[in-house]
mmCIF file of C-alpha atoms in Angstrom:
data_model
loop_
_atom_site.group_PDB
_atom_site.id
_atom_site.type_symbol
_atom_site.label_atom_id
_atom_site.label_comp_id
_atom_site.label_asym_id
_atom_site.label_seq_id
_atom_site.Cartn_x
_atom_site.Cartn_y
_atom_site.Cartn_z
ATOM 1 C CA MET A 1 51.454 212.415 -55.992
ATOM 2 C CA ALA A 2 50.378 209.209 -58.350
ATOM 3 C CA PHE A 3 52.203 209.048 -61.545
ATOM 4 C CA ASN A 4 50.406 210.102 -64.428
ATOM 5 C CA PHE A 5 51.300 208.539 -67.706
ATOM 6 C CA PHE A 6 49.546 210.628 -70.139
ATOM 7 C CA LYS A 7 50.597 213.736 -68.170
ATOM 8 C CA TRP A 8 54.013 212.333 -68.748
ATOM 9 C CA LEU A 9 53.663 211.777 -72.415
ATOM 10 C CA PHE A 10 51.526 215.022 -73.397
ATOM 11 C CA GLY A 11 51.650 217.054 -70.500
ATOM 12 C CA SER A 12 48.582 219.254 -69.544
ATOM 13 C CA ARG A 13 47.458 222.802 -69.502
ATOM 14 C CA ASP A 14 47.815 222.879 -65.560
ATOM 15 C CA SER A 15 51.245 221.170 -65.508
ATOM 16 C CA PRO A 16 52.812 221.774 -69.161
ATOM 17 C CA GLN A 17 56.131 220.043 -67.761
ATOM 18 C CA PRO A 18 56.699 216.577 -68.093
ATOM 19 C CA VAL A 19 56.812 214.364 -64.848
ATOM 20 C CA THR A 20 59.948 213.870 -63.282
ATOM 21 C CA GLY A 21 62.403 210.970 -64.273
ATOM 22 C CA ASP A 22 61.776 209.698 -60.464
ATOM 23 C CA GLU A 23 58.089 209.426 -61.118
ATOM 24 C CA PHE A 24 58.654 207.496 -64.490
ATOM 25 C CA PHE A 25 61.263 205.228 -62.480
ATOM 26 C CA ASP A 26 58.562 204.258 -59.873
ATOM 27 C CA LEU A 27 56.138 203.459 -62.516
ATOM 28 C CA LEU A 28 58.330 201.212 -64.079
ATOM 29 C CA SER A 29 59.463 199.382 -60.592
ATOM 30 C CA ASP A 30 56.190 199.277 -59.613
ATOM 31 C CA ASN A 31 55.131 197.398 -63.490
ATOM 32 C CA TYR A 32 58.108 195.161 -63.211
ATOM 33 C CA ILE A 33 57.408 193.746 -59.665
ATOM 34 C CA ARG A 34 53.472 193.064 -60.232
ATOM 35 C CA GLU A 35 54.261 191.762 -63.789
ATOM 36 C CA LEU A 36 57.240 189.687 -62.568
ATOM 37 C CA ALA A 37 54.835 187.895 -60.146
ATOM 38 C CA PHE A 38 51.844 187.709 -62.218
ATOM 39 C CA GLU A 39 53.463 185.961 -65.201
ATOM 40 C CA SER A 40 55.624 183.581 -63.131
ATOM 41 C CA CYS A 41 52.267 182.329 -62.156
ATOM 42 C CA VAL A 42 50.887 182.294 -65.739
ATOM 43 C CA ASN A 43 53.753 180.677 -66.892
ATOM 44 C CA LEU A 44 53.898 177.869 -64.142
ATOM 45 C CA VAL A 45 50.238 177.240 -64.960
ATOM 46 C CA GLY A 46 51.060 176.846 -68.780
ATOM 47 C CA ASN A 47 54.064 174.540 -67.802
ATOM 48 C CA ILE A 48 51.308 172.374 -65.807
ATOM 49 C CA VAL A 49 48.687 172.068 -68.437
ATOM 50 C CA SER A 50 51.437 171.915 -71.217
ATOM 51 C CA LYS A 51 52.834 168.829 -69.376
ATOM 52 C CA CYS A 52 49.322 166.934 -69.024
ATOM 53 C CA GLU A 53 48.662 164.116 -71.310
ATOM 54 C CA ILE A 54 45.234 165.013 -73.212
ATOM 55 C CA LYS A 55 43.808 160.847 -73.482
ATOM 56 C CA THR A 56 41.427 160.202 -75.884
ATOM 57 C CA TYR A 57 38.688 157.392 -75.518
ATOM 58 C CA PHE A 58 36.491 155.758 -78.288
ATOM 59 C CA GLY A 59 33.892 153.015 -76.608
ATOM 60 C CA GLY A 60 35.269 153.461 -73.130
ATOM 61 C CA GLU A 61 38.799 152.416 -74.282
ATOM 62 C CA GLU A 62 41.686 154.735 -74.456
ATOM 63 C CA VAL A 63 42.783 155.176 -78.249
ATOM 64 C CA LYS A 64 45.683 157.402 -79.889
ATOM 65 C CA GLY A 65 44.179 158.433 -83.007
ATOM 66 C CA PRO A 66 43.665 161.769 -85.028
ATOM 67 C CA GLU A 67 42.170 163.751 -81.850
ATOM 68 C CA TYR A 68 44.768 162.275 -79.555
ATOM 69 C CA TYR A 69 47.732 163.771 -81.770
ATOM 70 C CA LEU A 70 45.904 166.937 -82.331
ATOM 71 C CA TRP A 71 46.078 167.795 -78.536
ATOM 72 C CA ASN A 72 48.831 166.319 -77.314
ATOM 73 C CA TYR A 73 51.569 166.791 -80.547
ATOM 74 C CA ALA A 74 50.367 169.312 -83.509
ATOM 75 C CA PRO A 75 47.017 171.367 -82.860
ATOM 76 C CA ASN A 76 48.141 173.496 -85.876
ATOM 77 C CA GLN A 77 50.723 173.773 -88.506
ATOM 78 C CA ASN A 78 52.458 176.576 -86.880
ATOM 79 C CA GLN A 79 52.300 175.713 -83.094
ATOM 80 C CA ASN A 80 53.045 172.557 -80.997
ATOM 81 C CA SER A 81 50.822 171.435 -78.364
ATOM 82 C CA THR A 82 53.227 173.183 -75.547
ATOM 83 C CA SER A 83 53.287 176.807 -77.129
ATOM 84 C CA PHE A 84 49.477 176.320 -78.085
ATOM 85 C CA TRP A 85 48.645 175.623 -74.177
ATOM 86 C CA HIS A 86 51.031 178.243 -73.334
ATOM 87 C CA LYS A 87 49.119 180.771 -75.433
ATOM 88 C CA LEU A 88 45.681 179.276 -74.194
ATOM 89 C CA ILE A 89 46.751 179.894 -70.646
ATOM 90 C CA TYR A 90 48.100 183.414 -71.282
ATOM 91 C CA GLN A 91 44.839 184.610 -72.813
ATOM 92 C CA LEU A 92 42.774 182.948 -69.936
ATOM 93 C CA TYR A 93 44.303 184.707 -67.150
ATOM 94 C CA HIS A 94 45.401 188.102 -68.635
ATOM 95 C CA ASN A 95 41.504 188.350 -70.158
ATOM 96 C CA ARG A 96 39.583 185.556 -67.825
ATOM 97 C CA GLU A 97 38.288 184.267 -71.020
ATOM 98 C CA ALA A 98 39.980 182.522 -74.259
ATOM 99 C CA LEU A 99 38.655 181.319 -77.734
ATOM 100 C CA VAL A 100 39.750 178.567 -79.811
ATOM 101 C CA ILE A 101 38.414 178.095 -82.929
ATOM 102 C CA GLU A 102 38.627 174.947 -85.530
ATOM 103 C CA ASN A 103 39.521 175.806 -89.088
ATOM 104 C CA ASP A 104 40.338 173.009 -91.837
ATOM 105 C CA GLY A 105 40.883 170.454 -88.771
ATOM 106 C CA LYS A 106 43.050 172.576 -86.841
ATOM 107 C CA LEU A 107 42.798 174.373 -83.701
ATOM 108 C CA TYR A 108 43.930 178.023 -83.058
ATOM 109 C CA VAL A 109 43.825 180.319 -80.234
ATOM 110 C CA ALA A 110 42.505 183.786 -81.158
ATOM 111 C CA ASP A 111 44.077 186.730 -80.109
ATOM 112 C CA SER A 112 41.111 189.278 -80.238
ATOM 113 C CA TYR A 113 37.691 188.920 -81.135
ATOM 114 C CA SER A 114 34.199 190.457 -80.359
ATOM 115 C CA ARG A 115 31.369 188.836 -78.861
ATOM 116 C CA LYS A 116 27.764 189.454 -78.495
ATOM 117 C CA LYS A 117 26.031 187.586 -76.058
ATOM 118 C CA TYR A 118 22.175 186.216 -75.756
ATOM 119 C CA ALA A 119 20.434 184.710 -72.855
ATOM 120 C CA LEU A 120 18.501 182.150 -75.004
ATOM 121 C CA TYR A 121 20.551 181.820 -78.212
ATOM 122 C CA ASP A 122 24.139 180.815 -78.999
ATOM 123 C CA ASP A 123 26.590 184.008 -78.347
ATOM 124 C CA VAL A 124 28.102 184.895 -81.551
ATOM 125 C CA PHE A 125 31.946 185.956 -82.111
ATOM 126 C CA SER A 126 32.892 187.922 -84.719
ATOM 127 C CA GLN A 127 36.371 189.780 -86.038
ATOM 128 C CA VAL A 128 38.383 186.972 -84.970
ATOM 129 C CA ALA A 129 41.757 187.623 -85.390
ATOM 130 C CA ILE A 130 44.897 185.401 -85.256
ATOM 131 C CA ASP A 131 48.227 187.098 -85.608
ATOM 132 C CA ASP A 132 47.681 189.176 -88.629
ATOM 133 C CA PHE A 133 44.803 187.320 -90.051
ATOM 134 C CA THR A 134 41.057 188.268 -89.310
ATOM 135 C CA PHE A 135 38.170 186.123 -90.106
ATOM 136 C CA HIS A 136 35.219 187.837 -92.191
ATOM 137 C CA GLN A 137 33.170 184.845 -91.078
ATOM 138 C CA THR A 138 31.028 184.859 -87.811
ATOM 139 C CA PHE A 139 31.049 181.927 -85.395
ATOM 140 C CA THR A 140 28.590 180.517 -82.949
ATOM 141 C CA ALA A 141 29.177 179.677 -79.513
ATOM 142 C CA SER A 142 28.536 175.866 -80.501
ATOM 143 C CA ASN A 143 30.943 175.674 -83.016
ATOM 144 C CA VAL A 144 33.987 177.148 -80.962
ATOM 145 C CA LEU A 145 35.855 176.354 -77.747
ATOM 146 C CA PHE A 146 35.186 179.058 -75.215
ATOM 147 C CA PHE A 147 37.091 178.893 -71.889
ATOM 148 C CA GLU A 148 36.234 181.094 -68.696
ATOM 149 C CA LEU A 149 37.633 181.341 -65.711
ATOM 150 C CA THR A 150 34.438 181.159 -62.724
ATOM 151 C CA ASN A 151 36.416 183.217 -60.236
ATOM 152 C CA GLN A 152 36.543 186.849 -59.714
ATOM 153 C CA ASP A 153 39.183 188.896 -61.404
ATOM 154 C CA MET A 154 42.386 188.106 -59.276
ATOM 155 C CA LYS A 155 44.626 189.941 -60.805
ATOM 156 C CA GLN A 156 42.628 193.293 -60.329
ATOM 157 C CA ILE A 157 41.907 192.219 -56.795
ATOM 158 C CA VAL A 158 45.711 191.598 -56.246
ATOM 159 C CA ASP A 159 46.505 194.667 -58.102
ATOM 160 C CA GLY A 160 44.281 196.508 -56.066
ATOM 161 C CA LEU A 161 45.997 195.230 -52.504
ATOM 162 C CA TYR A 162 49.275 196.291 -54.122
ATOM 163 C CA GLN A 163 48.326 199.620 -54.200
ATOM 164 C CA SER A 164 48.952 199.659 -50.534
ATOM 165 C CA TYR A 165 51.578 197.005 -50.012
ATOM 166 C CA GLY A 166 53.508 198.561 -53.115
ATOM 167 C CA LYS A 167 53.964 201.795 -50.647
ATOM 168 C CA LEU A 168 56.036 199.675 -48.156
ATOM 169 C CA ILE A 169 58.452 198.586 -50.940
ATOM 170 C CA GLN A 170 58.777 202.199 -52.289
ATOM 171 C CA TYR A 171 59.542 203.194 -48.720
ATOM 172 C CA GLY A 172 61.987 200.572 -48.187
ATOM 173 C CA MET A 173 63.741 201.194 -51.471
ATOM 174 C CA LYS A 174 63.875 205.157 -50.814
ATOM 175 C CA GLY A 175 65.129 204.238 -47.227
ATOM 176 C CA TYR A 176 67.804 202.082 -49.176
ATOM 177 C CA GLN A 177 68.997 205.197 -51.298
ATOM 178 C CA LYS A 178 69.185 207.413 -48.164
ATOM 179 C CA SER A 179 71.372 204.843 -46.525
ATOM 180 C CA ARG A 180 73.801 205.340 -49.104
ATOM 181 C CA GLY A 181 73.412 208.866 -50.020
ATOM 182 C CA GLU A 182 75.839 211.788 -48.856
ATOM 183 C CA LYS A 183 74.585 214.511 -47.026
ATOM 184 C CA GLY A 184 76.521 217.428 -45.561
ATOM 185 C CA THR A 185 76.425 221.427 -44.891
ATOM 186 C CA LEU A 186 78.100 224.293 -47.247
ATOM 187 C CA GLU A 187 79.348 227.350 -45.356
ATOM 188 C CA LEU A 188 79.436 230.315 -47.791
ATOM 189 C CA ASP A 189 81.398 233.150 -46.682
ATOM 190 C CA ALA A 190 78.827 236.195 -46.814
ATOM 191 C CA THR A 191 81.495 239.004 -48.612
ATOM 192 C CA ALA A 192 82.086 236.249 -51.337
ATOM 193 C CA ALA A 193 78.467 235.205 -51.542
ATOM 194 C CA GLY A 194 77.347 238.845 -53.084
ATOM 195 C CA ASP A 195 80.154 238.319 -55.915
ATOM 196 C CA GLU A 196 78.175 237.269 -59.359
ATOM 197 C CA GLN A 197 81.001 234.998 -60.699
ATOM 198 C CA PHE A 198 81.449 233.334 -56.770
ATOM 199 C CA ILE A 199 77.359 232.673 -57.470
ATOM 200 C CA LYS A 200 77.921 231.211 -60.765
ATOM 201 C CA THR A 201 80.688 228.680 -59.517
ATOM 202 C CA TYR A 202 78.464 227.803 -56.671
ATOM 203 C CA GLU A 203 75.662 226.822 -58.849
ATOM 204 C CA ASP A 204 77.865 224.641 -60.942
ATOM 205 C CA ILE A 205 79.071 223.057 -57.896
ATOM 206 C CA LYS A 206 75.452 222.449 -56.374
ATOM 207 C CA ASN A 207 73.882 221.102 -59.375
ATOM 208 C CA LYS A 208 77.193 219.126 -60.902
ATOM 209 C CA GLY A 209 79.757 218.689 -58.519
ATOM 210 C CA PHE A 210 77.847 217.364 -55.353
ATOM 211 C CA LYS A 211 75.856 214.989 -57.212
ATOM 212 C CA THR A 212 78.617 212.999 -58.909
ATOM 213 C CA PHE A 213 80.638 213.347 -55.590
ATOM 214 C CA ALA A 214 77.831 211.897 -53.587
ATOM 215 C CA GLU A 215 77.116 209.163 -56.238
ATOM 216 C CA ALA A 216 80.730 208.080 -57.140
ATOM 217 C CA GLU A 217 82.453 205.313 -55.107
ATOM 218 C CA ASN A 218 85.786 207.604 -55.021
ATOM 219 C CA ALA A 219 85.743 211.271 -55.731
ATOM 220 C CA VAL A 220 87.206 214.781 -54.980
ATOM 221 C CA LEU A 221 84.889 217.438 -54.334
ATOM 222 C CA PRO A 222 86.923 220.936 -55.348
ATOM 223 C CA LEU A 223 86.029 223.868 -52.981
ATOM 224 C CA TYR A 224 86.762 227.383 -53.502
ATOM 225 C CA LYS A 225 87.582 230.237 -51.460
ATOM 226 C CA GLY A 226 84.871 231.191 -49.338
ATOM 227 C CA MET A 227 83.399 227.857 -49.177
ATOM 228 C CA LYS A 228 83.721 225.100 -46.582
ATOM 229 C CA TYR A 229 82.014 221.443 -46.723
ATOM 230 C CA THR A 230 81.104 219.539 -43.400
ATOM 231 C CA PRO A 231 79.515 215.852 -43.892
ATOM 232 C CA THR A 232 76.656 215.462 -41.351
ATOM 233 C CA SER A 233 75.962 211.848 -41.740
ATOM 234 C CA ASN A 234 77.549 208.466 -42.415
ATOM 235 C CA LYS A 235 76.522 205.829 -44.670
ATOM 236 C CA THR A 236 74.124 203.279 -42.998
ATOM 237 C CA TYR A 237 74.404 200.601 -45.242
ATOM 238 C CA SER A 238 73.343 197.402 -44.418
ATOM 239 C CA SER A 239 73.104 193.952 -46.157
ATOM 240 C CA ASP A 240 69.629 193.328 -44.292
ATOM 241 C CA THR A 241 68.246 196.554 -45.959
ATOM 242 C CA THR A 242 68.396 194.632 -49.217
ATOM 243 C CA ARG A 243 67.066 191.627 -47.891
ATOM 244 C CA ASP A 244 63.844 193.385 -46.266
ATOM 245 C CA ILE A 245 63.203 194.675 -49.833
ATOM 246 C CA ARG A 246 63.677 191.206 -51.097
ATOM 247 C CA ALA A 247 61.367 189.793 -48.678
ATOM 248 C CA MET A 248 58.557 192.354 -49.535
ATOM 249 C CA ILE A 249 58.858 191.628 -53.263
ATOM 250 C CA ASP A 250 58.307 187.924 -52.506
ATOM 251 C CA ASP A 251 55.521 188.719 -50.212
ATOM 252 C CA VAL A 252 54.050 190.244 -53.558
ATOM 253 C CA THR A 253 54.486 186.829 -55.446
ATOM 254 C CA ASP A 254 52.756 185.172 -52.610
ATOM 255 C CA PHE A 255 49.725 187.248 -52.813
ATOM 256 C CA TYR A 256 49.567 186.336 -56.687
ATOM 257 C CA ALA A 257 50.188 182.699 -56.196
ATOM 258 C CA ARG A 258 47.363 182.361 -53.268
ATOM 259 C CA GLY A 259 45.054 184.204 -56.287
ATOM 260 C CA PHE A 260 46.023 181.187 -58.498
ATOM 261 C CA GLY A 261 46.019 178.329 -56.038
ATOM 262 C CA ILE A 262 49.780 178.073 -56.316
ATOM 263 C CA PRO A 263 51.898 177.164 -53.219
ATOM 264 C CA ALA A 264 54.237 179.788 -52.499
ATOM 265 C CA PRO A 265 57.454 177.759 -52.210
ATOM 266 C CA LEU A 266 56.979 176.564 -55.755
ATOM 267 C CA LEU A 267 57.260 179.902 -57.034
ATOM 268 C CA ASN A 268 59.821 181.890 -54.504
ATOM 269 C CA GLY A 269 62.361 178.839 -54.954
ATOM 270 C CA SER A 270 61.751 177.196 -51.481
ATOM 271 C CA VAL A 271 62.492 173.465 -51.413
ATOM 272 C CA GLN A 272 61.367 172.489 -48.446
ATOM 273 C CA ASP A 273 58.652 170.069 -48.543
ATOM 274 C CA VAL A 274 58.250 170.166 -52.507
ATOM 275 C CA SER A 275 55.832 167.030 -52.471
ATOM 276 C CA SER A 276 53.372 168.685 -49.992
ATOM 277 C CA ALA A 277 53.412 171.642 -52.116
ATOM 278 C CA THR A 278 53.145 169.765 -55.637
ATOM 279 C CA ASP A 279 50.135 167.638 -53.956
ATOM 280 C CA GLN A 280 48.472 171.158 -53.036
ATOM 281 C CA LEU A 281 49.139 172.530 -56.712
ATOM 282 C CA LEU A 282 47.308 169.602 -58.257
ATOM 283 C CA THR A 283 44.500 169.658 -55.633
ATOM 284 C CA PHE A 284 43.649 173.519 -55.980
ATOM 285 C CA CYS A 285 45.150 174.527 -59.134
ATOM 286 C CA ALA A 286 45.736 171.774 -61.714
ATOM 287 C CA ASP A 287 42.760 169.432 -61.108
ATOM 288 C CA PRO A 288 40.360 171.973 -61.109
ATOM 289 C CA LEU A 289 41.849 173.912 -64.305
ATOM 290 C CA ALA A 290 41.997 170.565 -66.088
ATOM 291 C CA ASP A 291 38.017 169.771 -65.092
ATOM 292 C CA ASN A 292 37.241 173.344 -66.594
ATOM 293 C CA LEU A 293 39.112 172.855 -70.061
ATOM 294 C CA ALA A 294 38.099 169.169 -70.330
ATOM 295 C CA GLU A 295 34.249 170.067 -69.659
ATOM 296 C CA GLU A 296 34.055 172.503 -72.285
ATOM 297 C CA ILE A 297 35.913 170.429 -74.733
ATOM 298 C CA ASN A 298 33.764 167.520 -74.334
ATOM 299 C CA ARG A 299 30.542 169.324 -74.573
ATOM 300 C CA LYS A 300 31.476 170.855 -77.544
ATOM 301 C CA ARG A 301 33.441 168.277 -79.647
ATOM 302 C CA TYR A 302 31.898 165.217 -78.381
ATOM 303 C CA GLY A 303 28.054 166.079 -76.915
ATOM 304 C CA VAL A 304 25.819 163.816 -75.053
ATOM 305 C CA SER A 305 25.361 161.295 -77.670
ATOM 306 C CA ASP A 306 29.176 160.605 -78.172
ATOM 307 C CA PHE A 307 29.600 160.832 -74.147
ATOM 308 C CA GLN A 308 27.045 158.125 -73.736
ATOM 309 C CA LYS A 309 29.039 155.800 -76.261
ATOM 310 C CA GLY A 310 32.285 156.137 -74.479
ATOM 311 C CA ASN A 311 33.487 158.753 -76.351
ATOM 312 C CA TYR A 312 35.319 161.561 -74.611
ATOM 313 C CA LEU A 313 38.728 163.363 -73.631
ATOM 314 C CA LYS A 314 40.229 163.704 -70.309
ATOM 315 C CA ILE A 315 42.952 165.802 -69.304
ATOM 316 C CA ASP A 316 45.532 163.533 -66.987
ATOM 317 C CA THR A 317 47.019 165.673 -64.341
ATOM 318 C CA SER A 318 48.898 162.381 -62.673
ATOM 319 C CA CYS A 319 51.824 163.047 -64.971
ATOM 320 C CA ILE A 320 52.447 166.578 -63.261
ATOM 321 C CA LYS A 321 54.337 164.942 -60.409
ATOM 322 C CA HIS A 322 57.655 163.472 -60.880
ATOM 323 C CA VAL A 323 57.801 159.848 -60.059
ATOM 324 C CA ASP A 324 61.361 158.571 -58.439
ATOM 325 C CA LEU A 325 61.469 154.885 -59.266
ATOM 326 C CA ILE A 326 63.581 154.256 -56.599
ATOM 327 C CA GLU A 327 61.773 155.884 -53.913
ATOM 328 C CA SER A 328 58.415 154.552 -55.316
ATOM 329 C CA ALA A 329 59.790 151.013 -55.685
ATOM 330 C CA ALA A 330 57.647 149.697 -52.613
ATOM 331 C CA ASN A 331 54.523 151.502 -53.654
ATOM 332 C CA ILE A 332 54.716 150.246 -57.122
ATOM 333 C CA ASP A 333 54.950 146.479 -55.821
ATOM 334 C CA LYS A 334 51.794 147.033 -53.967
ATOM 335 C CA LEU A 335 49.577 148.351 -56.675
ATOM 336 C CA MET A 336 51.079 145.577 -58.823
ATOM 337 C CA GLY A 337 50.563 142.790 -55.997
ATOM 338 C CA SER A 338 47.152 144.053 -55.143
ATOM 339 C CA GLY A 339 45.962 143.726 -58.500
ATOM 340 C CA VAL A 340 44.965 147.472 -58.891
ATOM 341 C CA LEU A 341 47.213 148.044 -61.914
ATOM 342 C CA CYS A 342 48.738 145.789 -64.528
ATOM 343 C CA VAL A 343 52.275 146.214 -66.257
ATOM 344 C CA ASN A 344 51.157 148.803 -68.751
ATOM 345 C CA ASP A 345 49.362 150.847 -66.393
ATOM 346 C CA ILE A 346 52.497 151.416 -64.135
ATOM 347 C CA ARG A 347 54.546 151.886 -67.123
ATOM 348 C CA VAL A 348 52.519 154.867 -68.082
ATOM 349 C CA LEU A 349 52.458 156.206 -64.771
ATOM 350 C CA ILE A 350 56.370 156.225 -64.513
ATOM 351 C CA GLY A 351 56.505 157.849 -68.238
ATOM 352 C CA GLN A 352 57.587 154.583 -69.871
ATOM 353 C CA PRO A 353 56.488 153.033 -73.107
ATOM 354 C CA ILE A 354 53.830 150.210 -72.960
ATOM 355 C CA ILE A 355 54.674 146.554 -73.955
ATOM 356 C CA PRO A 356 52.655 145.240 -76.618
ATOM 357 C CA GLU A 357 52.051 141.981 -75.361
ATOM 358 C CA LYS A 358 49.119 140.476 -73.736
ATOM 359 C CA TRP A 359 50.993 139.665 -70.499
ATOM 360 C CA ALA A 360 51.336 143.182 -70.211
ATOM 361 C CA TYR A 361 48.041 144.000 -69.429
ATOM 362 C CA GLN A 362 47.075 141.346 -67.220
ATOM 363 C CA HIS A 363 46.464 141.714 -63.720
ATOM 364 C CA PHE A 364 48.543 139.869 -60.761
ATOM 365 C CA ILE A 365 47.542 139.380 -57.078
ATOM 366 C CA THR A 366 50.227 137.969 -54.511
ATOM 367 C CA LYS A 367 48.625 135.060 -52.317
ATOM 368 C CA ASN A 368 49.175 137.436 -49.409
ATOM 369 C CA TYR A 369 45.415 138.959 -50.378
ATOM 370 C CA SER A 370 42.354 136.658 -50.146
ATOM 371 C CA ALA A 371 38.771 137.389 -49.806
ATOM 372 C CA ILE A 372 37.692 137.507 -45.845
ATOM 373 C CA VAL A 373 35.523 134.299 -46.289
ATOM 374 C CA ASP A 374 38.214 132.306 -47.382
ATOM 375 C CA ALA A 375 40.893 133.645 -44.430
ATOM 376 C CA LEU A 376 37.953 132.685 -41.783
ATOM 377 C CA THR A 377 37.142 129.296 -43.253
ATOM 378 C CA GLU A 378 40.884 128.377 -43.121
ATOM 379 C CA LEU A 379 41.454 129.623 -39.599
ATOM 380 C CA SER A 380 38.254 127.316 -38.991
ATOM 381 C CA GLY A 381 39.398 124.575 -40.644
ATOM 382 C CA GLY A 382 36.100 124.193 -41.985
ATOM 383 C CA GLU A 383 34.900 124.570 -45.587
ATOM 384 C CA LYS A 384 33.329 126.994 -47.758
ATOM 385 C CA GLU A 385 29.700 126.654 -48.504
#
């Protein structure tokens, strides 16, 4: 029978007695497993976004002015950018939407709000609450940042899947409990069983003595005249049992990871082929989410006229992946020698401060590279036209 929280809390006419502690424990176990998996995914996505650099451009050139500082360091007086992005991501994945308002030049993630939708006009947001403060004014969609997840509610879908898969986990846990349990038979003398004092003694042993005896690591079970206890089963505990339960719990994490577009090895602790898993994370989770966030910010804080002038914001996901300087030395040399990147471009990629010198912005190319027409002319011994 499924657990009914309100039945446990208030009771009912049909069943005035509250549900058993085992039912309540099953509910807690269910919630802990699901919430651990879901919150692990949300926390990882929050870490991803907070690690990204929010680059701002003016006239097509990257600048680090007040807007850059606002997004990368201090969105408001009470939060740094990491805390701000984690709260935004939490709201986004728990509610499939998140509201950010600007007040006095500062950005705040709303804890709650009421939204009235209009097909041909701006949606209106009212009763916007941040911590213990509620705005009395209303906000229109044009004056706020409203982020939405475009996919279906993956939490609801995976929760539904868990309704079936969770039974396997419960079965495994109960099987483990049974394997650790003590079972036996108790023989009672027919003559003694008719004595009231004997019956009282028997009830005490049945309700208290056997429970203590079965759960204790080392214990002695006192028996009285007319009683004979015979164990009927041996404990069948195996370390494989707990590993099987752990594997099933990891499966639940894999379900949620798939819904988020996160490679499972990054959540279950596996370290095999982390580089490939990180690439998948960037492709299927980080980049689409960064595009979603940047599009809303650009269309609301910049608009088409500023965008045409080269004024916009970009969420750079390239800094998510750790760069090992020793392992990447050859690739860095190729990027520099082919003229693709300058010195400062490389330093930004590896997390180093830029060099405020003109030569650090120059592009270099080795003599190994040349135009095809130049190479053919040199081989034929002729002259270029």
